[in-house]
């Protein structure tokens, strides 16, 4: 069983990732840590996780609040504003948009006292070689942990990072993906770190080349048919059709991409993804359009540069097998209820 810490920013697929990690028999979810990101301020991000775990019947899993803003760069106000691209679709979807990233109700429990970064450091250093850190939001918490405790690079079992893009166009600018763009300095620290990691880019999540991995209305219907009296499936059926429709309308995809869940699944099923050989990956921290661009060092260049070749980049995904694993895991909530 793989022991993981899941670091999230509580966007839609983060919710599915938390539910997936909490129910999968191959995972021991040590805790969920939170950072300000796509869902808005740290209070919203943390409350979404607390409510999600309560729905799953897993209030035993600790939740630690972390970074409320990036290391440098974007202002607190900018970071606390949720990513509102869906507002461009108001005329199309109207009141249905109220189900997209709504304000979280007050959770029935509080976050665990202490900071996410301290928890990550203490847990990994107390269990060398046993903990995989999975990041599905901005990399601020991970970077701060690596800065405060450089020995983490040797103590982590694995590091799984959702972020970046290399061939598929970015979702913030043509060359930037949200998680990296949200804190380029933190992303650079993490990707430059001398620790073995897998980077899960948009190329294998938000591209119709991997359409079988995306959640569709048919998949929700399958879950409803096979997992009756399942409160988690009921929530997915109530909330996620608008996510599916937004990603089809705004991004032109066949369904809702499952970026965060894919990243979690690699903790116990790494052969779902084909990767490059280990490469050095850097992040641009200047400019405007290119700030946050991920750059892989490959081939032969005249100018000096580079660093530790410790990042394997996902290049392809067995989407159908992944989605089967996801649906079978979510169906377990019926048996646990």
Short mmCIF file of C-alpha atoms in Angstrom, two decimals, residues 111-229:
data_model
loop_
_atom_site.label_atom_id
_atom_site.label_comp_id
_atom_site.label_asym_id
_atom_site.label_seq_id
_atom_site.Cartn_x
_atom_site.Cartn_y
_atom_site.Cartn_z
CA UNK A 111 -8.55 21.71 9.79
CA UNK A 112 -5.84 20.07 11.91
CA UNK A 113 -3.72 22.66 13.77
CA UNK A 114 -0.34 23.33 12.21
CA UNK A 115 0.94 24.36 8.80
CA UNK A 116 0.92 22.07 5.77
CA UNK A 117 4.64 22.61 5.13
CA UNK A 118 5.58 21.55 8.67
CA UNK A 119 3.43 18.44 8.34
CA UNK A 120 5.04 17.49 5.03
CA UNK A 121 8.55 17.90 6.44
CA UNK A 122 7.85 16.09 9.71
CA UNK A 123 6.04 13.16 8.08
CA UNK A 124 8.55 12.57 5.30
CA UNK A 125 11.59 12.92 7.54
CA UNK A 126 10.07 10.56 10.11
CA UNK A 127 9.35 7.95 7.44
CA UNK A 128 12.30 8.07 5.01
CA UNK A 129 11.69 6.27 1.73
CA UNK A 130 8.02 5.61 2.51
CA UNK A 131 6.05 8.75 1.58
CA UNK A 132 5.04 9.89 -1.90
CA UNK A 133 4.12 13.56 -2.22
CA UNK A 134 1.44 14.16 -4.84
CA UNK A 135 0.88 17.79 -5.86
CA UNK A 136 -2.20 18.71 -7.90
CA UNK A 137 -2.24 22.48 -7.35
CA UNK A 138 0.34 25.29 -7.26
CA UNK A 139 3.69 24.06 -5.94
CA UNK A 140 4.09 26.59 -3.13
CA UNK A 141 3.86 24.11 -0.24
CA UNK A 142 6.25 21.65 -1.88
CA UNK A 143 8.79 24.37 -2.65
CA UNK A 144 8.67 25.78 0.86
CA UNK A 145 9.19 22.30 2.30
CA UNK A 146 12.21 21.69 0.05
CA UNK A 147 13.68 25.07 0.97
CA UNK A 148 13.23 24.51 4.70
CA UNK A 149 14.45 20.90 4.68
CA UNK A 150 16.84 20.07 1.80
CA UNK A 151 17.11 16.47 3.03
CA UNK A 152 13.58 15.88 1.72
CA UNK A 153 15.09 15.13 -1.69
CA UNK A 154 16.63 11.96 -0.26
CA UNK A 155 13.80 11.09 2.14
CA UNK A 156 10.86 11.17 -0.30
CA UNK A 157 9.91 7.88 -1.90
CA UNK A 158 8.50 9.63 -4.93
CA UNK A 159 7.23 13.01 -6.12
CA UNK A 160 4.28 13.21 -8.51
CA UNK A 161 3.59 16.66 -9.95
CA UNK A 162 0.62 17.78 -12.01
CA UNK A 163 1.68 20.70 -14.14
CA UNK A 164 3.20 22.11 -17.27
CA UNK A 165 2.69 21.58 -20.97
CA UNK A 166 5.05 20.82 -23.82
CA UNK A 167 2.99 20.09 -26.94
CA UNK A 168 -0.61 20.77 -25.92
CA UNK A 169 -1.42 24.52 -25.71
CA UNK A 170 -1.53 26.01 -22.23
CA UNK A 171 -4.74 26.82 -20.38
CA UNK A 172 -3.57 30.23 -19.05
CA UNK A 173 -1.41 31.50 -21.93
CA UNK A 174 -0.52 29.57 -25.09
CA UNK A 175 2.61 28.24 -23.33
CA UNK A 176 1.62 28.07 -19.65
CA UNK A 177 -0.43 25.69 -17.53
CA UNK A 178 -2.23 26.98 -14.44
CA UNK A 179 -0.38 25.17 -11.62
CA UNK A 180 3.04 26.26 -12.86
CA UNK A 181 1.87 29.76 -13.82
CA UNK A 182 0.30 30.30 -10.38
CA UNK A 183 3.72 30.14 -8.69
CA UNK A 184 6.57 29.94 -11.22
CA UNK A 185 9.27 30.46 -8.59
CA UNK A 186 7.96 27.58 -6.48
CA UNK A 187 7.59 25.42 -9.58
CA UNK A 188 11.17 26.10 -10.55
CA UNK A 189 12.41 25.09 -7.09
CA UNK A 190 10.49 21.81 -7.21
CA UNK A 191 11.29 20.86 -10.80
CA UNK A 192 14.96 21.81 -10.37
CA UNK A 193 15.23 19.72 -7.19
CA UNK A 194 17.46 16.66 -7.26
CA UNK A 195 14.66 14.23 -6.48
CA UNK A 196 13.15 11.63 -8.79
CA UNK A 197 9.76 12.76 -10.00
CA UNK A 198 7.10 12.25 -12.65
CA UNK A 199 5.60 15.36 -14.24
CA UNK A 200 2.03 14.98 -15.51
CA UNK A 201 1.48 17.72 -18.12
CA UNK A 202 -1.60 18.89 -19.99
CA UNK A 203 -0.36 16.78 -22.91
CA UNK A 204 -1.71 13.59 -21.30
CA UNK A 205 -4.72 15.10 -19.52
CA UNK A 206 -6.31 17.96 -21.44
CA UNK A 207 -5.87 16.77 -25.00
CA UNK A 208 -8.31 14.67 -27.00
CA UNK A 209 -5.46 12.28 -27.77
CA UNK A 210 -6.30 10.86 -24.34
CA UNK A 211 -10.08 11.22 -24.67
CA UNK A 212 -10.79 7.80 -23.08
CA UNK A 213 -9.50 9.18 -19.75
CA UNK A 214 -12.08 11.97 -19.59
CA UNK A 215 -15.27 11.87 -17.56
CA UNK A 216 -18.43 12.00 -19.65
CA UNK A 217 -22.14 11.83 -18.95
CA UNK A 218 -22.03 8.18 -20.03
CA UNK A 219 -19.48 7.45 -17.31
CA UNK A 220 -21.71 9.11 -14.72
CA UNK A 221 -24.64 7.01 -15.93
CA UNK A 222 -22.49 3.88 -15.61
CA UNK A 223 -21.65 4.79 -12.03
CA UNK A 224 -25.29 5.42 -11.19
CA UNK A 225 -26.29 2.08 -12.69
CA UNK A 226 -23.63 0.03 -10.90
CA UNK A 227 -23.29 1.90 -7.60
CA UNK A 228 -26.75 2.59 -6.23
CA UNK A 229 -27.25 4.21 -2.81
#
